[in-house]
Amino acid sequence: EAKHDFFSDTTSGRASSSETASTTPNDGVEDGLRPFLAKAKGHYWYTTTGTKILDACGGAGVACIGHGRKDVMKAVASQMRRYSYTSYAHFRAQPVVELEEFLVESTGGKMQRVYLLCSGSEAVESSLKLAREYFLWVGQPQRVNFIARWESYHGASLGALSVGGHVARRAPFEPLLQQGRFGRISPCNPYRQRLTNPDGTVESDDQFVERKVAELEQEFQRLGPDTVCAVILEPVVGAALGCAPAVPGYLRAAKQVCDRHGALLILDEVMSGMGRTGSLHAWEQEGIVPDLQTIAKGFGGGYQPASALLVGHKIAGTMKKEGKVFTHGHTYQNHPVVAAAALKVQSIIRDDNLLENVRAQGELLGRLLKERIGEHPNVGDIRGRGLFWGIEFVRDKTTKQPFDPTLQIALQVYKTAMQEMRVLVYTGQGCAGNGKGDHIMIMPAYNISGK
Ligand code: PLP
């Protein structure tokens, strides 16, 4: 393929849309970051000037079966021909019911109830509210607090942003965020936080987990253990840390702390769930079952904006036994077209045995990344699971000193990958704490091949 100046795409795109350029001068087009897209097919994006770009990140970790699948389009169109919308309060929609059944079954019945929504943030907001309402139902109204981690992202709306610990994304809105209800603990990121023991040995996984979980226990004690509704955790931290899996045993130990204090565990699997890490639900690899689970991204694969809140036995059982109804709803909840798309995407993942491919190709990807760039003086860490890999860049490999944030190193890598290699990767900042530190994420579709 002939070399092509990538940024000329944006120039020609902008010229054909002077209105966009003049009304939104800082929308990224000026910087050459967002070329006009003509189409997307399989694992590739195509710009209006014909540049073909490999999608190595599914956009924002979304396009899990690739782009332009006719079978999904057909399922969506066929649902639209029947009806394209109904208010969930008035009718039951067949694809929604089928999708709920699919999800419950996919957990072996461990999760029992489903709320079908349209974004990860909605699912997280819903999980926080349902946790709170559950404790009203069971006569514990004093439970009003949540515990989350720094350097975890849980969404953009004010509740989700308040509970989240993504410093850079919180910063402009700090005065608007709910203060006081959200206890916070440090991330579980061994690259930056594993300590050296007094005898000079490096902290083992068990010691690391013990120390991290002691911090969680301390936070419960600080807030008052019987005031905590829930702890919310990403099983593999996505945007805020760049694919940092929990150290083995961490999630299980955190669940035990929650259980001991009668609090709920919410697992935010918006990014790490629905197959991304090699099992449909990330918690399957951890030997635990959450009380509440959020999913999105790979759930609908980008064919429709699909997300969901999954509800475990404890809460679903109370709702059933006592006839309780969650005081919550969205206009587009249980959207039939969203359900039709997600159902089809999920049936493709199942029928094409794509999780096996995620595991095999994920292992290959991780190995190749480590072999080929692991020794680079500015590559601090390569981490991940399944087809969910992050690369953290550092100024100094020995001291792990991050780059000056104003250099925007991840963005430079992004631009270079795009210009030189025609590859789209996902950029992030924040893995060294306090908004510092750079990473990129690689999240190809589940049907990618190494050939
Ligand atoms: N939770 C996690 C773990 C996420 O990664 C994201 C988005 O990246 C969200 C929640 C918010 O999802 P959305 O952007 O769909 O609102």
Short mmCIF file of C-alpha atoms and ligand atoms in Angstrom, two decimals:
data_model
loop_
_atom_site.label_atom_id
_atom_site.label_comp_id
_atom_site.label_asym_id
_atom_site.label_seq_id
_atom_site.Cartn_x
_atom_site.Cartn_y
_atom_site.Cartn_z
CA GLU A 1 0.00 0.00 0.00
CA ALA A 2 1.45 3.38 -1.00
CA LYS A 3 2.53 5.63 1.82
CA HIS A 4 0.08 8.36 2.30
CA ASP A 5 0.16 11.46 4.44
CA PHE A 6 -2.44 10.61 6.99
CA PHE A 7 -3.04 14.20 7.99
CA SER A 8 -3.93 15.15 4.45
CA ASP A 9 -7.13 13.18 5.06
CA THR A 10 -8.21 15.63 7.69
CA THR A 11 -7.24 18.61 5.59
CA SER A 12 -9.38 17.47 2.69
CA GLY A 13 -12.15 16.47 5.07
CA ARG A 14 -12.09 19.83 6.73
CA ALA A 15 -12.09 21.64 3.41
CA SER A 16 -15.27 19.81 2.49
CA SER A 17 -16.86 20.89 5.74
CA SER A 18 -15.87 24.48 6.38
CA GLU A 19 -18.85 24.89 8.69
CA THR A 20 -17.52 22.26 11.08
CA ALA A 21 -14.11 23.86 11.03
CA SER A 22 -15.33 27.35 11.69
CA THR A 23 -17.86 26.49 14.40
CA THR A 24 -15.77 23.96 16.30
CA PRO A 25 -12.16 25.00 15.73
CA ASN A 26 -10.81 22.80 18.55
CA ASP A 27 -12.66 19.61 17.82
CA GLY A 28 -9.43 17.76 17.02
CA VAL A 29 -9.64 18.11 13.25
CA GLU A 30 -7.35 21.14 13.52
CA ASP A 31 -4.77 18.91 15.15
CA GLY A 32 -5.11 16.26 12.51
CA LEU A 33 -6.53 13.78 14.98
CA ARG A 34 -9.88 12.92 13.58
CA PRO A 35 -10.03 12.28 9.87
CA PHE A 36 -13.37 11.90 8.15
CA LEU A 37 -14.49 8.30 8.09
CA ALA A 38 -15.96 6.83 4.94
CA LYS A 39 -16.64 3.26 6.06
CA ALA A 40 -15.53 0.47 8.34
CA LYS A 41 -15.31 -3.18 7.40
CA GLY A 42 -13.87 -6.16 9.24
CA HIS A 43 -10.82 -4.98 11.17
CA TYR A 44 -10.33 -1.79 9.19
CA TRP A 45 -11.46 1.83 9.09
CA TYR A 46 -11.38 3.64 5.71
CA THR A 47 -11.11 7.43 5.53
CA THR A 48 -12.75 9.55 2.86
CA THR A 49 -9.46 9.74 1.00
CA GLY A 50 -9.09 5.99 1.04
CA THR A 51 -6.57 5.43 3.81
CA LYS A 52 -7.03 2.02 5.38
CA ILE A 53 -6.40 1.91 9.13
CA LEU A 54 -6.17 -1.26 11.21
CA ASP A 55 -8.52 -1.08 14.19
CA ALA A 56 -6.34 -2.35 17.02
CA CYS A 57 -8.58 -0.99 19.77
CA GLY A 58 -12.19 -1.47 18.66
CA GLY A 59 -12.63 2.31 18.93
CA ALA A 60 -12.99 2.53 22.70
CA GLY A 61 -12.74 -1.21 23.27
CA VAL A 62 -16.14 -1.74 21.67
CA ALA A 63 -15.98 -3.31 18.19
CA CYS A 64 -15.45 -6.87 19.40
CA ILE A 65 -16.58 -8.71 16.25
CA GLY A 66 -15.24 -6.20 13.76
CA HIS A 67 -17.14 -3.75 11.62
CA GLY A 68 -19.84 -4.00 8.99
CA ARG A 69 -21.32 -7.42 9.84
CA LYS A 70 -24.29 -7.97 7.57
CA ASP A 71 -25.82 -10.55 9.91
CA VAL A 72 -26.04 -7.97 12.71
CA MET A 73 -27.43 -5.34 10.34
CA LYS A 74 -30.07 -7.83 9.24
CA ALA A 75 -31.10 -8.56 12.83
CA VAL A 76 -31.32 -4.84 13.57
CA ALA A 77 -33.31 -4.08 10.39
CA SER A 78 -35.64 -6.97 10.98
CA GLN A 79 -36.43 -5.74 14.51
CA MET A 80 -36.93 -2.20 13.20
CA ARG A 81 -39.43 -3.47 10.68
CA ARG A 82 -41.44 -5.02 13.51
CA TYR A 83 -41.16 -2.03 15.85
CA SER A 84 -38.23 0.24 16.57
CA TYR A 85 -39.19 1.51 20.00
CA THR A 86 -41.44 0.79 22.90
CA SER A 87 -41.52 2.23 26.37
CA TYR A 88 -40.43 -0.50 28.75
CA ALA A 89 -43.22 0.53 31.12
CA HIS A 90 -45.91 -0.38 28.61
CA PHE A 91 -44.85 -3.50 26.73
CA ARG A 92 -42.52 -6.46 26.95
CA ALA A 93 -40.30 -6.78 23.90
CA GLN A 94 -39.31 -10.27 22.74
CA PRO A 95 -35.62 -9.50 21.99
CA VAL A 96 -35.26 -7.90 25.41
CA VAL A 97 -36.69 -10.97 27.13
CA GLU A 98 -34.42 -13.24 25.07
CA LEU A 99 -31.39 -11.13 25.89
CA GLU A 100 -32.21 -11.19 29.60
CA GLU A 101 -32.50 -14.97 29.44
CA PHE A 102 -29.21 -15.21 27.57
CA LEU A 103 -27.41 -13.10 30.17
CA VAL A 104 -28.82 -14.95 33.17
CA GLU A 105 -27.93 -18.26 31.54
CA SER A 106 -24.43 -17.01 30.69
CA THR A 107 -23.78 -16.61 34.42
CA GLY A 108 -25.11 -20.10 35.20
CA GLY A 109 -28.02 -18.38 36.97
CA LYS A 110 -25.68 -16.63 39.41
CA MET A 111 -26.94 -13.28 38.22
CA GLN A 112 -30.73 -13.32 38.16
CA ARG A 113 -32.05 -10.03 36.92
CA VAL A 114 -31.09 -7.69 34.09
CA TYR A 115 -31.66 -4.00 33.37
CA LEU A 116 -30.89 -3.26 29.73
CA LEU A 117 -29.48 0.26 29.28
CA CYS A 118 -27.54 2.32 26.76
CA SER A 119 -24.16 3.31 28.25
CA GLY A 120 -21.61 2.19 30.78
CA SER A 121 -22.21 5.32 32.84
CA GLU A 122 -25.95 4.55 33.03
CA ALA A 123 -25.19 1.02 34.17
CA VAL A 124 -22.83 2.27 36.89
CA GLU A 125 -25.27 4.96 38.07
CA SER A 126 -27.97 2.31 38.22
CA SER A 127 -25.75 -0.04 40.22
CA LEU A 128 -25.05 2.64 42.85
CA LYS A 129 -28.73 3.50 43.17
CA LEU A 130 -29.87 -0.12 43.34
CA ALA A 131 -27.27 -0.85 46.04
CA ARG A 132 -28.65 2.05 48.05
CA GLU A 133 -32.28 1.09 47.54
CA TYR A 134 -31.60 -2.54 48.46
CA PHE A 135 -30.41 -1.43 51.89
CA LEU A 136 -33.60 0.58 52.37
CA TRP A 137 -35.60 -2.57 51.61
CA VAL A 138 -33.67 -4.63 54.15
CA GLY A 139 -33.89 -2.00 56.89
CA GLN A 140 -30.36 -0.60 56.82
CA PRO A 141 -30.95 3.03 55.80
CA GLN A 142 -27.65 4.13 57.35
CA ARG A 143 -25.74 2.55 54.45
CA VAL A 144 -24.96 5.56 52.28
CA ASN A 145 -21.24 5.26 51.46
CA PHE A 146 -19.29 3.62 48.66
CA ILE A 147 -15.66 2.63 48.37
CA ALA A 148 -13.73 2.74 45.08
CA ARG A 149 -10.13 2.94 43.95
CA TRP A 150 -8.02 5.76 42.70
CA GLU A 151 -7.11 5.29 39.05
CA SER A 152 -10.27 3.46 38.16
CA TYR A 153 -12.84 4.89 35.77
CA HIS A 154 -16.55 4.28 36.21
CA GLY A 155 -18.19 6.74 33.83
CA ALA A 156 -18.80 10.35 32.86
CA SER A 157 -22.09 11.27 34.55
CA LEU A 158 -21.82 12.98 37.92
CA GLY A 159 -22.55 9.96 40.13
CA ALA A 160 -20.26 7.67 38.16
CA LEU A 161 -17.56 10.35 37.99
CA SER A 162 -17.90 10.94 41.74
CA VAL A 163 -17.32 7.31 42.55
CA GLY A 164 -14.56 6.97 39.95
CA GLY A 165 -10.93 7.76 40.65
CA HIS A 166 -9.68 8.95 37.27
CA VAL A 167 -7.92 12.12 38.40
CA ALA A 168 -7.63 13.81 35.01
CA ARG A 169 -11.25 13.19 34.04
CA ARG A 170 -12.52 14.37 37.44
CA ALA A 171 -10.39 17.52 37.63
CA PRO A 172 -12.56 20.15 35.85
CA PHE A 173 -15.70 18.97 37.66
CA GLU A 174 -14.30 18.41 41.14
CA PRO A 175 -16.54 21.07 42.78
CA LEU A 176 -19.65 19.39 41.32
CA LEU A 177 -18.80 15.89 42.45
CA GLN A 178 -20.46 14.25 45.41
CA GLN A 179 -18.03 14.64 48.26
CA GLY A 180 -17.95 12.64 51.44
CA ARG A 181 -19.92 9.59 50.31
CA PHE A 182 -17.05 7.95 48.46
CA GLY A 183 -14.21 6.38 50.34
CA ARG A 184 -11.16 5.66 48.26
CA ILE A 185 -8.30 3.20 48.30
CA SER A 186 -5.18 2.86 46.19
CA PRO A 187 -5.15 0.85 42.95
CA CYS A 188 -3.93 -2.72 42.70
CA ASN A 189 -1.08 -2.03 40.30
CA PRO A 190 1.96 -4.20 41.08
CA TYR A 191 4.18 -2.41 38.55
CA ARG A 192 4.11 0.75 40.63
CA GLN A 193 3.14 -0.44 44.05
CA ARG A 194 4.84 -3.70 44.86
CA LEU A 195 7.18 -3.01 47.75
CA THR A 196 10.49 -4.48 48.80
CA ASN A 197 10.44 -6.38 52.10
CA PRO A 198 12.90 -5.43 54.88
CA ASP A 199 14.98 -8.52 53.96
CA GLY A 200 15.41 -7.21 50.41
CA THR A 201 13.00 -9.64 48.74
CA VAL A 202 10.20 -8.31 46.62
CA GLU A 203 6.68 -8.51 48.06
CA SER A 204 4.96 -11.72 46.91
CA ASP A 205 1.46 -11.70 45.39
CA ASP A 206 0.05 -12.88 48.72
CA GLN A 207 1.82 -10.16 50.68
CA PHE A 208 0.75 -7.55 48.14
CA VAL A 209 -2.89 -8.67 48.32
CA GLU A 210 -2.77 -8.76 52.12
CA ARG A 211 -1.52 -5.17 52.25
CA LYS A 212 -4.07 -3.93 49.70
CA VAL A 213 -6.96 -5.63 51.44
CA ALA A 214 -5.83 -4.29 54.82
CA GLU A 215 -6.19 -0.84 53.25
CA LEU A 216 -9.74 -1.70 52.18
CA GLU A 217 -10.53 -2.90 55.71
CA GLN A 218 -9.13 0.36 57.09
CA GLU A 219 -11.36 2.38 54.76
CA PHE A 220 -14.40 0.43 55.99
CA GLN A 221 -13.38 1.23 59.57
CA ARG A 222 -12.84 4.92 58.76
CA LEU A 223 -16.30 5.26 57.20
CA GLY A 224 -18.01 2.99 59.72
CA PRO A 225 -18.44 -0.57 58.40
CA ASP A 226 -22.22 -0.52 58.67
CA THR A 227 -22.47 2.70 56.62
CA VAL A 228 -21.00 1.17 53.47
CA CYS A 229 -23.41 0.17 50.66
CA ALA A 230 -20.86 -1.27 48.28
CA VAL A 231 -17.33 -1.47 47.00
CA ILE A 232 -16.99 -0.95 43.24
CA LEU A 233 -14.02 -2.38 41.34
CA GLU A 234 -12.95 -2.99 37.75
CA PRO A 235 -11.62 -6.57 37.54
CA VAL A 236 -9.06 -5.42 34.98
CA VAL A 237 -8.62 -1.66 35.13
CA GLY A 238 -9.09 -0.13 31.70
CA ALA A 239 -8.89 3.54 30.77
CA ALA A 240 -7.35 4.83 34.00
CA LEU A 241 -4.46 2.37 34.27
CA GLY A 242 -4.17 0.69 30.88
CA CYS A 243 -5.28 -2.93 31.27
CA ALA A 244 -4.07 -3.67 34.79
CA PRO A 245 -5.45 -7.05 35.95
CA ALA A 246 -6.00 -7.52 39.66
CA VAL A 247 -3.23 -9.52 41.32
CA PRO A 248 -4.46 -13.13 41.83
CA GLY A 249 -6.54 -13.36 44.98
CA TYR A 250 -7.18 -9.61 45.31
CA LEU A 251 -10.80 -9.64 44.15
CA ARG A 252 -11.60 -12.72 46.21
CA ALA A 253 -10.12 -11.12 49.32
CA ALA A 254 -11.96 -7.85 48.64
CA LYS A 255 -15.24 -9.79 48.33
CA GLN A 256 -14.56 -11.42 51.71
CA VAL A 257 -14.13 -7.99 53.32
CA CYS A 258 -17.44 -6.85 51.78
CA ASP A 259 -19.21 -10.00 52.98
CA ARG A 260 -17.80 -9.64 56.49
CA HIS A 261 -19.25 -6.14 56.74
CA GLY A 262 -22.53 -6.91 54.96
CA ALA A 263 -21.67 -4.60 52.04
CA LEU A 264 -22.18 -5.40 48.35
CA LEU A 265 -19.52 -5.89 45.70
CA ILE A 266 -20.13 -4.18 42.36
CA LEU A 267 -17.87 -5.32 39.54
CA ASP A 268 -17.65 -2.78 36.76
CA GLU A 269 -17.05 -4.93 33.69
CA VAL A 270 -17.97 -2.21 31.20
CA MET A 271 -14.58 -2.51 29.54
CA SER A 272 -13.19 -5.82 30.79
CA GLY A 273 -16.37 -7.87 30.45
CA MET A 274 -18.26 -9.71 27.71
CA GLY A 275 -15.26 -11.68 26.53
CA ARG A 276 -12.53 -9.07 26.41
CA THR A 277 -10.31 -10.87 28.94
CA GLY A 278 -10.98 -14.41 27.66
CA SER A 279 -14.09 -15.40 29.61
CA LEU A 280 -17.51 -13.91 28.98
CA HIS A 281 -17.54 -12.44 32.49
CA ALA A 282 -14.20 -11.38 33.96
CA TRP A 283 -15.26 -12.61 37.42
CA GLU A 284 -15.35 -16.21 36.14
CA GLN A 285 -11.53 -16.15 36.30
CA GLU A 286 -11.52 -14.89 39.88
CA GLY A 287 -13.61 -17.51 41.65
CA ILE A 288 -16.14 -14.98 42.90
CA VAL A 289 -19.60 -13.78 41.97
CA PRO A 290 -20.40 -10.08 42.36
CA ASP A 291 -23.63 -8.78 43.85
CA LEU A 292 -23.99 -6.34 40.96
CA GLN A 293 -22.26 -6.28 37.60
CA THR A 294 -22.13 -3.66 34.87
CA ILE A 295 -21.46 -4.49 31.22
CA ALA A 296 -21.32 -2.45 27.99
CA LYS A 297 -18.83 -2.02 25.12
CA GLY A 298 -18.35 -5.58 23.79
CA PHE A 299 -21.92 -6.37 24.81
CA GLY A 300 -23.33 -4.69 21.69
CA GLY A 301 -20.03 -4.55 19.81
CA GLY A 302 -20.86 -0.98 18.73
CA TYR A 303 -23.78 -2.02 16.53
CA GLN A 304 -26.09 -0.33 19.03
CA PRO A 305 -25.29 1.51 22.29
CA ALA A 306 -25.88 -1.40 24.65
CA SER A 307 -25.15 -1.73 28.35
CA ALA A 308 -26.71 -3.60 31.24
CA LEU A 309 -26.84 -3.96 34.98
CA LEU A 310 -26.86 -7.58 36.16
CA VAL A 311 -28.25 -8.31 39.60
CA GLY A 312 -27.16 -11.20 41.79
CA HIS A 313 -29.12 -13.48 44.14
CA LYS A 314 -29.04 -11.34 47.23
CA ILE A 315 -30.79 -8.33 45.72
CA ALA A 316 -32.87 -10.19 43.10
CA GLY A 317 -34.09 -12.59 45.82
CA THR A 318 -35.25 -9.73 48.04
CA MET A 319 -36.99 -8.04 45.11
CA LYS A 320 -38.80 -11.24 44.22
CA LYS A 321 -39.72 -12.24 47.76
CA GLU A 322 -40.93 -8.80 48.80
CA GLY A 323 -42.23 -7.56 45.46
CA LYS A 324 -39.85 -4.61 45.45
CA VAL A 325 -39.39 -2.42 42.40
CA PHE A 326 -36.23 -0.43 41.68
CA THR A 327 -37.12 3.28 41.72
CA HIS A 328 -35.20 4.03 38.55
CA GLY A 329 -35.71 4.13 34.82
CA HIS A 330 -34.50 5.60 31.56
CA THR A 331 -36.51 6.45 28.45
CA TYR A 332 -34.42 4.10 26.32
CA GLN A 333 -34.22 1.29 28.86
CA ASN A 334 -35.00 -2.12 27.33
CA HIS A 335 -34.71 -0.73 23.83
CA PRO A 336 -35.78 -3.48 21.41
CA VAL A 337 -33.30 -2.59 18.66
CA VAL A 338 -30.44 -2.43 21.14
CA ALA A 339 -31.51 -5.85 22.38
CA ALA A 340 -31.72 -7.30 18.85
CA ALA A 341 -28.19 -6.09 18.07
CA ALA A 342 -26.67 -7.30 21.34
CA LEU A 343 -28.37 -10.68 20.98
CA LYS A 344 -26.91 -11.15 17.52
CA VAL A 345 -23.43 -10.00 18.57
CA GLN A 346 -23.50 -12.38 21.51
CA SER A 347 -24.73 -15.28 19.41
CA ILE A 348 -21.82 -14.69 16.99
CA ILE A 349 -19.33 -14.71 19.88
CA ARG A 350 -20.83 -18.00 21.10
CA ASP A 351 -21.37 -19.75 17.76
CA ASP A 352 -17.95 -18.81 16.36
CA ASN A 353 -16.25 -19.88 19.57
CA LEU A 354 -14.59 -16.48 19.78
CA LEU A 355 -13.61 -16.66 23.45
CA GLU A 356 -11.18 -19.43 22.61
CA ASN A 357 -9.69 -17.14 19.97
CA VAL A 358 -9.47 -14.29 22.50
CA ARG A 359 -7.44 -16.53 24.80
CA ALA A 360 -5.15 -17.88 22.06
CA GLN A 361 -4.59 -14.61 20.20
CA GLY A 362 -4.33 -12.75 23.49
CA GLU A 363 -1.49 -14.94 24.60
CA LEU A 364 0.23 -14.45 21.26
CA LEU A 365 -0.26 -10.68 21.38
CA GLY A 366 1.09 -10.42 24.92
CA ARG A 367 4.11 -12.56 24.06
CA LEU A 368 4.92 -10.61 20.90
CA LEU A 369 4.58 -7.26 22.63
CA LYS A 370 6.97 -8.36 25.35
CA GLU A 371 9.43 -9.91 22.88
CA ARG A 372 9.46 -7.03 20.45
CA ILE A 373 9.21 -3.91 22.59
CA GLY A 374 9.62 -5.12 26.17
CA GLU A 375 13.28 -4.06 26.27
CA HIS A 376 12.69 -0.59 24.87
CA PRO A 377 14.12 1.99 27.30
CA ASN A 378 10.82 3.89 27.42
CA VAL A 379 8.51 0.89 27.83
CA GLY A 380 7.96 0.53 31.56
CA ASP A 381 5.34 -2.20 31.66
CA ILE A 382 3.32 -4.41 29.35
CA ARG A 383 0.29 -5.90 31.06
CA GLY A 384 -3.06 -7.39 30.25
CA ARG A 385 -5.25 -10.42 29.83
CA GLY A 386 -7.09 -11.85 26.83
CA LEU A 387 -7.21 -9.29 24.02
CA PHE A 388 -6.82 -6.42 26.47
CA TRP A 389 -3.21 -5.19 26.60
CA GLY A 390 -1.72 -1.97 27.90
CA ILE A 391 1.75 -0.50 27.42
CA GLU A 392 2.96 2.03 29.98
CA PHE A 393 5.62 4.49 28.85
CA VAL A 394 8.21 5.91 31.22
CA ARG A 395 10.99 8.45 30.94
CA ASP A 396 13.32 6.23 32.92
CA LYS A 397 12.91 2.48 32.94
CA THR A 398 14.93 2.00 36.15
CA THR A 399 13.26 4.63 38.31
CA LYS A 400 9.88 4.29 36.53
CA GLN A 401 9.74 8.08 36.34
CA PRO A 402 6.84 9.06 34.09
CA PHE A 403 7.13 11.54 31.26
CA ASP A 404 6.14 15.14 31.87
CA PRO A 405 2.37 15.07 31.17
CA THR A 406 2.63 18.16 28.96
CA LEU A 407 4.65 16.08 26.49
CA GLN A 408 1.58 13.88 25.92
CA ILE A 409 3.73 10.91 25.03
CA ALA A 410 0.80 8.51 24.60
CA LEU A 411 -0.65 10.91 22.07
CA GLN A 412 2.67 11.05 20.22
CA VAL A 413 2.68 7.24 20.07
CA TYR A 414 -0.90 7.30 18.84
CA LYS A 415 -0.04 9.74 16.06
CA THR A 416 3.05 7.80 15.05
CA ALA A 417 1.16 4.50 14.98
CA MET A 418 -1.44 6.14 12.79
CA GLN A 419 0.94 7.97 10.47
CA GLU A 420 3.65 5.37 10.11
CA MET A 421 1.75 2.13 10.54
CA ARG A 422 -1.91 2.98 9.85
CA VAL A 423 -2.90 1.43 13.16
CA LEU A 424 -5.45 2.85 15.60
CA VAL A 425 -4.61 2.40 19.29
CA TYR A 426 -6.33 3.81 22.38
CA THR A 427 -4.48 6.41 24.44
CA GLY A 428 -4.66 7.04 28.12
CA GLN A 429 -2.98 9.02 30.81
CA GLY A 430 -2.84 8.58 34.54
CA CYS A 431 -1.20 5.26 35.35
CA ALA A 432 1.53 6.82 37.50
CA GLY A 433 -1.04 8.54 39.73
CA ASN A 434 -2.34 12.11 40.04
CA GLY A 435 -3.05 12.31 36.33
CA LYS A 436 0.58 11.53 35.46
CA GLY A 437 1.87 8.67 33.36
CA ASP A 438 1.05 7.52 29.86
CA HIS A 439 -0.22 4.35 28.31
CA ILE A 440 -1.80 3.03 25.18
CA MET A 441 -4.26 0.16 25.02
CA ILE A 442 -4.59 -2.55 22.39
CA MET A 443 -8.02 -4.16 22.20
CA PRO A 444 -8.56 -5.83 18.83
CA ALA A 445 -11.72 -7.67 17.84
CA TYR A 446 -12.22 -11.16 19.22
CA ASN A 447 -12.00 -12.64 15.71
CA ILE A 448 -8.61 -11.12 14.92
CA SER A 449 -5.97 -13.49 13.68
CA GLY A 450 -2.21 -13.38 14.12
CA LYS A 451 -1.66 -14.41 10.53
N1 PLP B 1 -16.89 1.91 33.46
C1 PLP B 1 -15.76 1.57 32.83
C2 PLP B 1 -14.88 0.53 33.44
C3 PLP B 1 -15.41 2.15 31.61
O1 PLP B 1 -14.28 1.80 30.99
C4 PLP B 1 -16.29 3.12 31.05
C5 PLP B 1 -15.97 3.77 29.77
O2 PLP B 1 -14.88 3.71 29.28
C6 PLP B 1 -17.46 3.44 31.74
C7 PLP B 1 -17.74 2.82 32.94
C8 PLP B 1 -18.41 4.44 31.17
O3 PLP B 1 -19.03 3.93 30.04
P1 PLP B 1 -19.69 4.90 28.94
O4 PLP B 1 -18.57 5.67 28.35
O5 PLP B 1 -20.34 3.95 27.98
O6 PLP B 1 -20.68 5.74 29.66
#
